[in-house]
Amino acid sequence: MLDDIFDYVERIRERPVWQPIPDTVRARFRQDVPTEPSDLAVVHGEFMNDILPFATGNTHPGFMGWVHGGGNLPGMLADMLAAGLNANLGGRDHMPIEVERQIVHWVRRLFDFPRAATGLFVTGSSMANFIGVLVARTAALGIDVRRKGVGSGSERLVAYASAAAHDCIAQAMDLSGLGIDALRVVATDDRHRIDLDALQAEILNDRASGFTPFLVVGTAGTVDSGAIDDLTALAAVAEREKLWFHVDGAFGALAILAPDLAPRLAGIERADSIALDFHKWAQVPYDAGFILVRDGALHQATFASPVAYLRRETRGLAAGSAWPCDFGPDLSRGFRALKTWFTLKVHGTAAIGAMISHTCELARYLERRIMTSPELELLAPVALNIVCFRCRADDANSDALNAGIVVDLHESGICAPSTTRIDGRLAIRAAIFNHRTERRDIDALVDAVLRCGRAAVASAAA
Ligand SMILES: Cc1ncc(COP(=O)(O)O)c(C=O)c1O
């Protein structure tokens, strides 16, 4: 099994990025509950034939869709070790929890947070942002909100994020009982960053109308175009207006590891909480989201519950409080920290930072190729590693044409960008996260887009 998966990763370029699952494979894969045992080798054979060839493809250098990390081998092996230990990191006194605490300490250091700051591995930034919103809610309403609920008081809390913020912020407002409408969607400037004047005006307007502003969310690396909000300015607004300052740094926060990019995150060190993912730019295998909270006591007060069956001791296996389950909703928790610890230690943060810078260089190369191809048009400034562009066509046909090109690219197996909308127009979106991606992959993308675009125009004309 190890040989097969090493071969897979080593020879990933020889495969299509993605291929559709044939009906025959889907059909033979659907089986009844396996009451009888099967030979491990037979089950592994099924994996090799029916699962592995039809995976998402994000280990492939031509994968540029959505926001997907490429994974890495030390992280993969660490996951095998973690599964062998079968550690449960909800709580108790054992070394796997010390590994998670070690990473909490490193993340504190990276963002210049105080020793009292707490952190927790979670599935991904959707969950990390949700935890950030919940702690902000506790800060605004006190811990009584946990018993009485958000409907018990007279205060109508409102939060702020830009129109470019990820939808999981609205989802967090929904899940926390505050409601999606309580998230004010603030306009963006011409670089897709939150418009600070519009933000200030909305806060004033809300106060005048009897609402209670409690939270401002800045984004470090927006999902559509990679824009970074002015975090220093947001920190100042939050201080002045007494708002919780949360940063959604799902992928962008780890640009802190790249010396050329880190200055653009200035202000993040003033956040009250930061959401980030090790499974994106840091290439840790899925999943490895993380939340960091400046006020650890408040973080704990938002989740901890004294229950008899989780009694803490000062000696023995039940020692070591506070436990990770005191800082989030999960009680049973896997050993995400180990694959992250291996990845950071084996590669070192300097090499990871250099790789992050390199993906941004590739994005600038793609930008240049677009600017010098008359048939292509750049749709958003290239802030980091995400490039939004389209094949030129008249406005009536452009969206369908470009959406069709992306589907054709996926089915070609050459490359896999995704799509989004920029200023109302459908964009081909290349998000370069994979550490295996090289210039030749960018060239292959541009050539394939041009080829598919010309073919689509020709068939429309015919
Ligand atoms: C800016 C931003 N925030 C939040 C998320 C959600 O993260 P996850 O998919 O890890 O839940 C993403 C995902 O791409 C993102 O780009």
Short mmCIF file of C-alpha atoms and ligand atoms in Angstrom, two decimals:
data_model
loop_
_atom_site.label_atom_id
_atom_site.label_comp_id
_atom_site.label_asym_id
_atom_site.label_seq_id
_atom_site.Cartn_x
_atom_site.Cartn_y
_atom_site.Cartn_z
CA MET A 1 0.00 0.00 0.00
CA LEU A 2 2.85 2.36 0.81
CA ASP A 3 4.61 1.56 -2.48
CA ASP A 4 1.43 2.21 -4.44
CA ILE A 5 0.74 5.56 -2.85
CA PHE A 6 4.38 6.68 -3.19
CA ASP A 7 4.24 5.72 -6.88
CA TYR A 8 0.97 7.62 -7.24
CA VAL A 9 2.44 10.81 -5.84
CA GLU A 10 5.77 10.43 -7.64
CA ARG A 11 4.11 9.86 -11.02
CA ILE A 12 1.18 12.21 -10.55
CA ARG A 13 2.10 14.21 -13.68
CA GLU A 14 1.52 11.18 -15.88
CA ARG A 15 -2.15 11.06 -14.86
CA PRO A 16 -5.03 13.30 -15.89
CA VAL A 17 -5.69 15.95 -13.26
CA TRP A 18 -9.25 14.65 -12.99
CA GLN A 19 -11.37 12.24 -14.96
CA PRO A 20 -15.09 11.56 -14.87
CA ILE A 21 -16.19 8.44 -12.99
CA PRO A 22 -17.44 5.93 -15.58
CA ASP A 23 -20.94 4.59 -14.94
CA THR A 24 -19.51 1.06 -14.80
CA VAL A 25 -17.23 2.04 -11.92
CA ARG A 26 -20.01 3.76 -10.00
CA ALA A 27 -22.26 0.76 -10.54
CA ARG A 28 -19.77 -1.89 -9.43
CA PHE A 29 -18.74 0.20 -6.43
CA ARG A 30 -22.26 0.24 -4.95
CA GLN A 31 -22.40 -2.88 -2.85
CA ASP A 32 -24.38 -4.23 0.06
CA VAL A 33 -23.23 -4.03 3.72
CA PRO A 34 -20.09 -6.23 3.90
CA THR A 35 -21.16 -8.81 6.48
CA GLU A 36 -18.36 -11.23 5.50
CA PRO A 37 -14.63 -10.42 5.72
CA SER A 38 -12.58 -9.66 2.60
CA ASP A 39 -8.89 -10.05 2.04
CA LEU A 40 -7.01 -6.80 2.68
CA ALA A 41 -5.27 -7.14 -0.71
CA VAL A 42 -8.63 -7.44 -2.47
CA VAL A 43 -9.98 -4.32 -0.76
CA HIS A 44 -6.77 -2.49 -1.58
CA GLY A 45 -7.20 -3.61 -5.19
CA GLU A 46 -10.64 -2.00 -5.21
CA PHE A 47 -9.10 1.19 -3.87
CA MET A 48 -6.46 1.17 -6.62
CA ASN A 49 -8.96 0.48 -9.41
CA ASP A 50 -12.08 2.33 -8.35
CA ILE A 51 -11.13 5.09 -5.90
CA LEU A 52 -7.62 6.36 -6.54
CA PRO A 53 -7.96 7.11 -10.30
CA PHE A 54 -11.12 9.14 -9.71
CA ALA A 55 -9.99 11.41 -6.88
CA THR A 56 -10.32 15.22 -6.97
CA GLY A 57 -6.83 15.63 -8.40
CA ASN A 58 -5.50 18.29 -6.04
CA THR A 59 -2.15 16.53 -5.66
CA HIS A 60 -1.66 17.17 -9.40
CA PRO A 61 0.36 20.26 -10.45
CA GLY A 62 -2.36 21.16 -12.95
CA PHE A 63 -5.01 21.47 -10.25
CA MET A 64 -5.81 25.17 -9.78
CA GLY A 65 -9.45 25.11 -8.71
CA TRP A 66 -11.10 26.44 -5.56
CA VAL A 67 -8.58 26.56 -2.66
CA HIS A 68 -6.92 23.16 -2.37
CA GLY A 69 -3.54 22.25 -0.93
CA GLY A 70 -1.42 19.59 -2.62
CA GLY A 71 -0.56 17.51 0.45
CA ASN A 72 2.94 16.28 1.30
CA LEU A 73 4.58 12.94 2.02
CA PRO A 74 5.82 13.51 5.59
CA GLY A 75 2.31 14.69 6.43
CA MET A 76 0.87 11.58 4.79
CA LEU A 77 3.14 9.26 6.75
CA ALA A 78 2.37 11.13 9.96
CA ASP A 79 -1.32 10.50 9.33
CA MET A 80 -0.59 6.79 9.17
CA LEU A 81 1.26 6.97 12.48
CA ALA A 82 -1.59 8.97 14.01
CA ALA A 83 -4.11 6.36 12.86
CA GLY A 84 -1.94 3.64 14.40
CA LEU A 85 -1.87 5.44 17.75
CA ASN A 86 -5.60 6.11 17.37
CA ALA A 87 -5.28 8.96 19.84
CA ASN A 88 -8.36 10.89 20.91
CA LEU A 89 -7.38 14.52 21.43
CA GLY A 90 -10.55 15.63 23.18
CA GLY A 91 -8.72 15.57 26.49
CA ARG A 92 -6.68 13.74 29.15
CA ASP A 93 -2.96 13.80 29.87
CA HIS A 94 -0.96 12.34 26.99
CA MET A 95 1.77 13.40 24.60
CA PRO A 96 -0.39 13.81 21.47
CA ILE A 97 -2.09 16.75 23.22
CA GLU A 98 1.35 18.21 23.90
CA VAL A 99 1.97 18.08 20.13
CA GLU A 100 -1.17 20.16 19.58
CA ARG A 101 -0.08 22.54 22.36
CA GLN A 102 3.32 22.85 20.68
CA ILE A 103 1.64 23.99 17.49
CA VAL A 104 -0.61 26.39 19.41
CA HIS A 105 2.61 27.87 20.79
CA TRP A 106 4.16 28.14 17.32
CA VAL A 107 1.06 29.82 15.90
CA ARG A 108 1.06 32.29 18.80
CA ARG A 109 4.68 33.10 17.99
CA LEU A 110 4.00 33.52 14.27
CA PHE A 111 1.28 36.09 14.93
CA ASP A 112 2.90 37.69 17.96
CA PHE A 113 0.02 36.71 20.23
CA PRO A 114 0.42 36.62 24.03
CA ARG A 115 1.00 33.43 26.06
CA ALA A 116 -2.59 33.55 27.29
CA ALA A 117 -3.86 33.05 23.73
CA THR A 118 -5.41 29.67 23.00
CA GLY A 119 -5.72 27.65 19.83
CA LEU A 120 -7.42 24.56 18.55
CA PHE A 121 -7.31 22.31 15.50
CA VAL A 122 -10.66 22.04 13.74
CA THR A 123 -11.81 20.64 10.41
CA GLY A 124 -11.30 23.84 8.43
CA SER A 125 -11.76 27.57 8.40
CA SER A 126 -15.55 27.25 8.13
CA MET A 127 -15.48 25.80 11.64
CA ALA A 128 -12.67 28.11 12.80
CA ASN A 129 -14.61 31.20 11.70
CA PHE A 130 -17.71 29.84 13.43
CA ILE A 131 -15.76 29.48 16.68
CA GLY A 132 -14.42 33.02 16.24
CA VAL A 133 -17.97 34.36 15.91
CA LEU A 134 -19.12 32.40 18.97
CA VAL A 135 -16.32 33.77 21.16
CA ALA A 136 -17.09 37.28 19.88
CA ARG A 137 -20.73 36.68 20.83
CA THR A 138 -19.66 35.69 24.36
CA ALA A 139 -17.52 38.84 24.54
CA ALA A 140 -20.53 40.96 23.61
CA LEU A 141 -23.27 39.29 25.63
CA GLY A 142 -21.42 37.55 28.48
CA ILE A 143 -21.37 33.82 29.19
CA ASP A 144 -25.03 33.87 30.23
CA VAL A 145 -25.83 33.81 26.52
CA ARG A 146 -24.91 30.13 26.61
CA ARG A 147 -27.85 29.35 28.91
CA LYS A 148 -30.33 32.02 27.94
CA GLY A 149 -29.73 32.18 24.21
CA VAL A 150 -29.41 35.18 21.94
CA GLY A 151 -33.14 35.92 22.04
CA SER A 152 -33.22 36.66 25.77
CA GLY A 153 -31.72 40.18 25.72
CA SER A 154 -32.81 43.37 24.06
CA GLU A 155 -29.54 43.96 22.20
CA ARG A 156 -29.58 43.44 18.45
CA LEU A 157 -26.03 42.49 17.59
CA VAL A 158 -24.63 43.25 14.14
CA ALA A 159 -21.34 42.28 12.51
CA TYR A 160 -19.42 43.56 9.48
CA ALA A 161 -17.49 41.87 6.68
CA SER A 162 -16.84 42.84 3.10
CA ALA A 163 -18.78 41.64 0.07
CA ALA A 164 -15.68 39.57 -0.77
CA ALA A 165 -15.74 37.68 2.55
CA HIS A 166 -16.27 33.92 2.39
CA ASP A 167 -19.84 32.73 2.80
CA CYS A 168 -18.90 30.76 5.92
CA ILE A 169 -18.95 34.08 7.83
CA ALA A 170 -22.65 34.46 7.02
CA GLN A 171 -23.09 30.80 7.88
CA ALA A 172 -21.40 31.39 11.25
CA MET A 173 -23.88 34.20 11.97
CA ASP A 174 -26.69 31.83 11.06
CA LEU A 175 -25.39 28.94 13.18
CA SER A 176 -24.71 31.19 16.17
CA GLY A 177 -28.36 32.28 16.21
CA LEU A 178 -27.61 35.89 15.29
CA GLY A 179 -28.95 35.53 11.78
CA ILE A 180 -27.48 36.14 8.36
CA ASP A 181 -29.14 39.55 8.12
CA ALA A 182 -27.15 40.66 11.17
CA LEU A 183 -24.03 40.48 8.99
CA ARG A 184 -23.64 43.80 7.21
CA VAL A 185 -22.08 43.20 3.82
CA VAL A 186 -19.74 46.14 3.31
CA ALA A 187 -18.77 47.34 -0.19
CA THR A 188 -15.26 46.74 -1.51
CA ASP A 189 -12.79 49.12 -3.16
CA ASP A 190 -11.24 48.68 -6.60
CA ARG A 191 -8.75 46.15 -5.15
CA HIS A 192 -11.54 44.02 -3.65
CA ARG A 193 -10.67 45.12 -0.09
CA ILE A 194 -13.22 46.26 2.45
CA ASP A 195 -14.13 49.92 1.87
CA LEU A 196 -13.26 51.59 5.18
CA ASP A 197 -15.46 54.65 4.67
CA ALA A 198 -18.45 52.44 3.85
CA LEU A 199 -17.69 50.37 6.96
CA GLN A 200 -17.57 53.44 9.19
CA ALA A 201 -20.82 54.76 7.69
CA GLU A 202 -22.59 51.43 8.29
CA ILE A 203 -21.45 51.31 11.91
CA LEU A 204 -22.70 54.87 12.52
CA ASN A 205 -25.96 54.14 10.81
CA ASP A 206 -26.49 50.95 12.83
CA ARG A 207 -25.79 52.67 16.13
CA ALA A 208 -28.22 55.45 15.21
CA SER A 209 -30.86 52.81 14.43
CA GLY A 210 -30.45 51.08 17.80
CA PHE A 211 -28.30 48.11 16.75
CA THR A 212 -25.22 46.98 18.70
CA PRO A 213 -22.15 46.51 16.49
CA PHE A 214 -20.00 43.77 18.05
CA LEU A 215 -17.72 42.23 15.43
CA VAL A 216 -15.72 43.17 12.37
CA VAL A 217 -14.26 40.43 10.17
CA GLY A 218 -11.25 41.20 8.00
CA THR A 219 -10.14 38.80 5.29
CA ALA A 220 -6.49 37.98 4.66
CA GLY A 221 -6.78 36.46 1.19
CA THR A 222 -10.29 36.60 -0.21
CA VAL A 223 -11.53 33.45 -1.86
CA ASP A 224 -12.32 35.09 -5.21
CA SER A 225 -9.21 37.13 -5.87
CA GLY A 226 -6.82 36.83 -2.90
CA ALA A 227 -7.30 40.44 -1.75
CA ILE A 228 -6.06 41.33 1.73
CA ASP A 229 -8.12 43.83 3.69
CA ASP A 230 -6.27 46.71 5.33
CA LEU A 231 -5.89 44.89 8.64
CA THR A 232 -4.15 47.77 10.41
CA ALA A 233 -7.02 50.08 9.59
CA LEU A 234 -9.56 47.45 10.63
CA ALA A 235 -7.75 46.95 13.94
CA ALA A 236 -8.03 50.71 14.52
CA VAL A 237 -11.75 50.73 13.69
CA ALA A 238 -12.29 47.76 16.01
CA GLU A 239 -10.41 49.48 18.85
CA ARG A 240 -12.24 52.77 18.40
CA GLU A 241 -15.67 51.18 18.07
CA LYS A 242 -15.01 48.48 20.69
CA LEU A 243 -15.66 45.62 18.27
CA TRP A 244 -14.21 42.12 18.28
CA PHE A 245 -11.66 41.97 15.45
CA HIS A 246 -11.63 38.58 13.76
CA VAL A 247 -9.43 37.77 10.76
CA ASP A 248 -10.43 35.09 8.29
CA GLY A 249 -6.97 34.06 7.17
CA ALA A 250 -8.08 30.69 5.82
CA PHE A 251 -5.23 30.59 3.35
CA GLY A 252 -3.68 34.06 3.46
CA ALA A 253 -2.66 34.09 7.13
CA LEU A 254 0.16 31.64 6.47
CA ALA A 255 1.70 34.13 4.04
CA ILE A 256 3.25 35.27 7.34
CA LEU A 257 5.88 32.58 6.60
CA ALA A 258 7.00 34.35 3.40
CA PRO A 259 9.24 37.35 4.16
CA ASP A 260 8.16 39.19 1.00
CA LEU A 261 4.43 38.77 1.79
CA ALA A 262 4.35 39.03 5.59
CA PRO A 263 4.39 42.87 5.65
CA ARG A 264 1.07 42.83 3.76
CA LEU A 265 -0.53 41.13 6.76
CA ALA A 266 0.41 44.02 9.07
CA GLY A 267 -2.35 44.46 11.64
CA ILE A 268 -3.14 40.74 11.93
CA GLU A 269 -1.16 40.71 15.18
CA ARG A 270 -3.85 43.02 16.63
CA ALA A 271 -6.71 40.61 15.89
CA ASP A 272 -8.80 39.11 18.69
CA SER A 273 -9.03 35.86 16.77
CA ILE A 274 -7.63 34.35 13.56
CA ALA A 275 -8.96 31.45 11.49
CA LEU A 276 -6.48 29.63 9.25
CA ASP A 277 -5.93 26.32 7.48
CA PHE A 278 -2.76 24.28 7.40
CA HIS A 279 -4.33 22.14 4.65
CA LYS A 280 -4.27 24.98 2.13
CA TRP A 281 -0.99 26.84 1.47
CA ALA A 282 0.99 24.85 4.07
CA GLN A 283 0.18 21.60 2.18
CA VAL A 284 -0.73 19.56 5.28
CA PRO A 285 -3.01 16.68 4.19
CA TYR A 286 -6.71 17.29 4.81
CA ASP A 287 -8.02 18.34 7.19
CA ALA A 288 -6.16 20.76 9.44
CA GLY A 289 -8.05 23.99 10.20
CA PHE A 290 -7.06 26.13 13.17
CA ILE A 291 -8.49 28.88 15.37
CA LEU A 292 -6.34 31.19 17.49
CA VAL A 293 -7.98 33.36 20.19
CA ARG A 294 -6.18 36.15 22.03
CA ASP A 295 -8.29 35.94 25.20
CA GLY A 296 -7.89 32.28 26.13
CA ALA A 297 -10.11 32.60 29.22
CA LEU A 298 -12.99 33.89 27.13
CA HIS A 299 -12.39 31.18 24.55
CA GLN A 300 -12.62 28.56 27.30
CA ALA A 301 -15.68 30.20 28.85
CA THR A 302 -17.45 29.95 25.49
CA PHE A 303 -17.22 26.15 25.37
CA ALA A 304 -16.19 24.52 28.66
CA SER A 305 -18.84 22.61 30.64
CA PRO A 306 -18.20 20.83 33.94
CA VAL A 307 -19.70 17.36 33.52
CA ALA A 308 -19.21 14.40 35.86
CA TYR A 309 -17.92 11.99 33.24
CA LEU A 310 -15.16 14.43 32.20
CA ARG A 311 -13.92 15.15 35.75
CA ARG A 312 -10.38 16.56 35.89
CA GLU A 313 -7.65 15.38 38.27
CA THR A 314 -4.23 16.73 39.09
CA ARG A 315 -2.59 13.30 38.64
CA GLY A 316 -3.26 10.29 36.46
CA LEU A 317 -4.71 10.13 32.96
CA ALA A 318 -7.50 12.60 33.73
CA ALA A 319 -4.99 15.36 34.57
CA GLY A 320 -3.77 18.08 32.21
CA SER A 321 -6.78 20.41 32.24
CA ALA A 322 -7.67 22.57 30.33
CA TRP A 323 -8.41 20.02 27.62
CA PRO A 324 -8.97 20.76 23.93
CA CYS A 325 -12.67 19.89 24.32
CA ASP A 326 -12.92 23.02 26.52
CA PHE A 327 -12.21 25.22 23.48
CA GLY A 328 -14.58 23.94 20.82
CA PRO A 329 -17.66 21.83 20.18
CA ASP A 330 -15.83 18.54 19.48
CA LEU A 331 -15.24 16.02 22.25
CA SER A 332 -13.77 13.21 20.17
CA ARG A 333 -10.95 14.68 18.12
CA GLY A 334 -8.33 13.11 15.86
CA PHE A 335 -4.60 13.78 15.84
CA ARG A 336 -4.52 16.53 13.16
CA ALA A 337 -1.63 18.08 15.01
CA LEU A 338 0.78 15.24 14.13
CA LYS A 339 0.66 15.67 10.33
CA THR A 340 1.04 19.42 10.86
CA TRP A 341 3.96 18.94 13.26
CA PHE A 342 5.72 16.58 10.82
CA THR A 343 5.10 18.92 7.87
CA LEU A 344 6.44 21.99 9.69
CA LYS A 345 9.45 20.18 11.17
CA VAL A 346 10.50 18.12 8.13
CA HIS A 347 10.25 21.00 5.63
CA GLY A 348 10.85 23.94 7.97
CA THR A 349 8.83 27.12 7.83
CA ALA A 350 11.43 28.94 5.68
CA ALA A 351 10.96 26.44 2.83
CA ILE A 352 7.19 26.58 3.21
CA GLY A 353 7.35 30.39 3.06
CA ALA A 354 9.55 30.21 -0.07
CA MET A 355 7.04 27.82 -1.69
CA ILE A 356 4.20 30.25 -0.85
CA SER A 357 6.14 33.10 -2.50
CA HIS A 358 6.81 30.88 -5.51
CA THR A 359 3.09 30.25 -6.08
CA CYS A 360 2.59 34.04 -6.10
CA GLU A 361 5.40 34.38 -8.65
CA LEU A 362 3.62 31.82 -10.82
CA ALA A 363 0.43 33.86 -10.51
CA ARG A 364 2.29 36.95 -11.72
CA TYR A 365 3.67 34.89 -14.62
CA LEU A 366 0.13 33.84 -15.51
CA GLU A 367 -0.94 37.49 -15.28
CA ARG A 368 1.80 38.43 -17.78
CA ARG A 369 0.74 35.65 -20.15
CA ILE A 370 -2.85 36.94 -20.00
CA MET A 371 -1.81 40.55 -20.56
CA THR A 372 0.15 39.55 -23.65
CA SER A 373 -2.61 37.36 -25.11
CA PRO A 374 -5.13 39.58 -26.93
CA GLU A 375 -7.80 36.88 -26.71
CA LEU A 376 -7.65 36.91 -22.89
CA GLU A 377 -8.68 39.53 -20.35
CA LEU A 378 -7.63 39.89 -16.70
CA LEU A 379 -10.70 40.47 -14.50
CA ALA A 380 -9.18 41.28 -11.10
CA PRO A 381 -5.84 42.56 -9.80
CA VAL A 382 -3.50 39.72 -8.85
CA ALA A 383 -2.92 40.24 -5.14
CA LEU A 384 -1.44 36.86 -4.20
CA ASN A 385 -1.74 33.50 -5.94
CA ILE A 386 -5.22 33.76 -7.51
CA VAL A 387 -5.78 34.90 -11.09
CA CYS A 388 -9.24 35.67 -12.47
CA PHE A 389 -9.52 36.07 -16.22
CA ARG A 390 -11.67 35.18 -19.19
CA CYS A 391 -11.61 34.54 -22.90
CA ARG A 392 -12.87 37.69 -24.54
CA ALA A 393 -16.33 37.39 -26.05
CA ASP A 394 -19.28 39.74 -26.35
CA ASP A 395 -21.06 40.14 -23.02
CA ALA A 396 -24.10 38.11 -24.06
CA ASN A 397 -21.97 35.00 -24.67
CA SER A 398 -19.03 35.48 -22.36
CA ASP A 399 -20.35 33.71 -19.25
CA ALA A 400 -21.53 30.60 -21.06
CA LEU A 401 -18.38 30.47 -23.19
CA ASN A 402 -16.02 30.70 -20.21
CA ALA A 403 -18.03 28.30 -18.04
CA GLY A 404 -17.92 25.85 -20.95
CA ILE A 405 -14.16 26.28 -21.32
CA VAL A 406 -13.63 25.35 -17.67
CA VAL A 407 -15.77 22.22 -17.99
CA ASP A 408 -13.83 21.26 -21.14
CA LEU A 409 -10.54 21.80 -19.30
CA HIS A 410 -11.66 19.53 -16.46
CA GLU A 411 -12.67 16.82 -18.91
CA SER A 412 -9.43 17.20 -20.86
CA GLY A 413 -7.49 16.18 -17.74
CA ILE A 414 -4.88 18.87 -18.53
CA CYS A 415 -5.72 21.35 -15.79
CA ALA A 416 -8.51 22.14 -13.37
CA PRO A 417 -9.21 25.81 -12.64
CA SER A 418 -12.61 26.78 -11.20
CA THR A 419 -14.94 29.71 -11.84
CA THR A 420 -16.27 32.68 -9.91
CA ARG A 421 -17.98 35.98 -10.67
CA ILE A 422 -16.00 39.22 -10.71
CA ASP A 423 -17.99 42.45 -11.11
CA GLY A 424 -20.90 40.42 -12.42
CA ARG A 425 -18.91 38.52 -15.04
CA LEU A 426 -18.02 34.85 -14.93
CA ALA A 427 -14.28 34.42 -14.52
CA ILE A 428 -11.94 31.51 -15.04
CA ARG A 429 -10.21 31.35 -11.67
CA ALA A 430 -6.74 29.83 -11.30
CA ALA A 431 -5.76 29.49 -7.65
CA ILE A 432 -2.16 28.33 -7.51
CA PHE A 433 -1.70 26.55 -4.20
CA ASN A 434 0.05 23.35 -5.18
CA HIS A 435 3.78 23.20 -4.36
CA ARG A 436 4.24 20.95 -7.42
CA THR A 437 2.94 23.54 -9.90
CA GLU A 438 5.57 24.96 -12.27
CA ARG A 439 5.71 27.43 -15.17
CA ARG A 440 5.05 24.64 -17.67
CA ASP A 441 1.71 24.01 -15.90
CA ILE A 442 0.80 27.68 -16.26
CA ASP A 443 1.73 27.50 -19.96
CA ALA A 444 -0.38 24.36 -20.34
CA LEU A 445 -3.33 26.18 -18.72
CA VAL A 446 -3.06 29.23 -21.01
CA ASP A 447 -2.59 27.10 -24.13
CA ALA A 448 -5.55 24.87 -23.21
CA VAL A 449 -7.80 27.88 -22.46
CA LEU A 450 -6.93 29.43 -25.82
CA ARG A 451 -7.48 26.12 -27.63
CA CYS A 452 -10.84 25.45 -25.94
CA GLY A 453 -11.89 29.09 -26.41
CA ARG A 454 -11.14 29.01 -30.15
CA ALA A 455 -12.92 25.69 -30.54
CA ALA A 456 -15.99 27.00 -28.71
CA VAL A 457 -16.09 30.17 -30.82
CA ALA A 458 -15.72 28.11 -34.02
CA SER A 459 -18.49 25.70 -33.06
CA ALA A 460 -20.80 28.59 -32.12
CA ALA A 461 -20.16 30.16 -35.52
CA ALA A 462 -20.77 26.89 -37.40
C1 LIG B 1 -11.17 33.03 2.66
C2 LIG B 1 -11.76 31.69 3.03
N1 LIG B 1 -12.42 31.57 4.19
C3 LIG B 1 -12.95 30.40 4.58
C4 LIG B 1 -12.83 29.27 3.80
C5 LIG B 1 -13.43 27.97 4.27
O1 LIG B 1 -12.39 27.11 4.63
P1 LIG B 1 -12.60 25.53 4.74
O2 LIG B 1 -12.89 25.06 3.34
O3 LIG B 1 -11.30 25.02 5.26
O4 LIG B 1 -13.73 25.28 5.67
C6 LIG B 1 -12.16 29.35 2.58
C7 LIG B 1 -12.06 28.18 1.70
O5 LIG B 1 -11.54 28.22 0.63
C8 LIG B 1 -11.59 30.59 2.19
O6 LIG B 1 -10.92 30.72 1.03
#
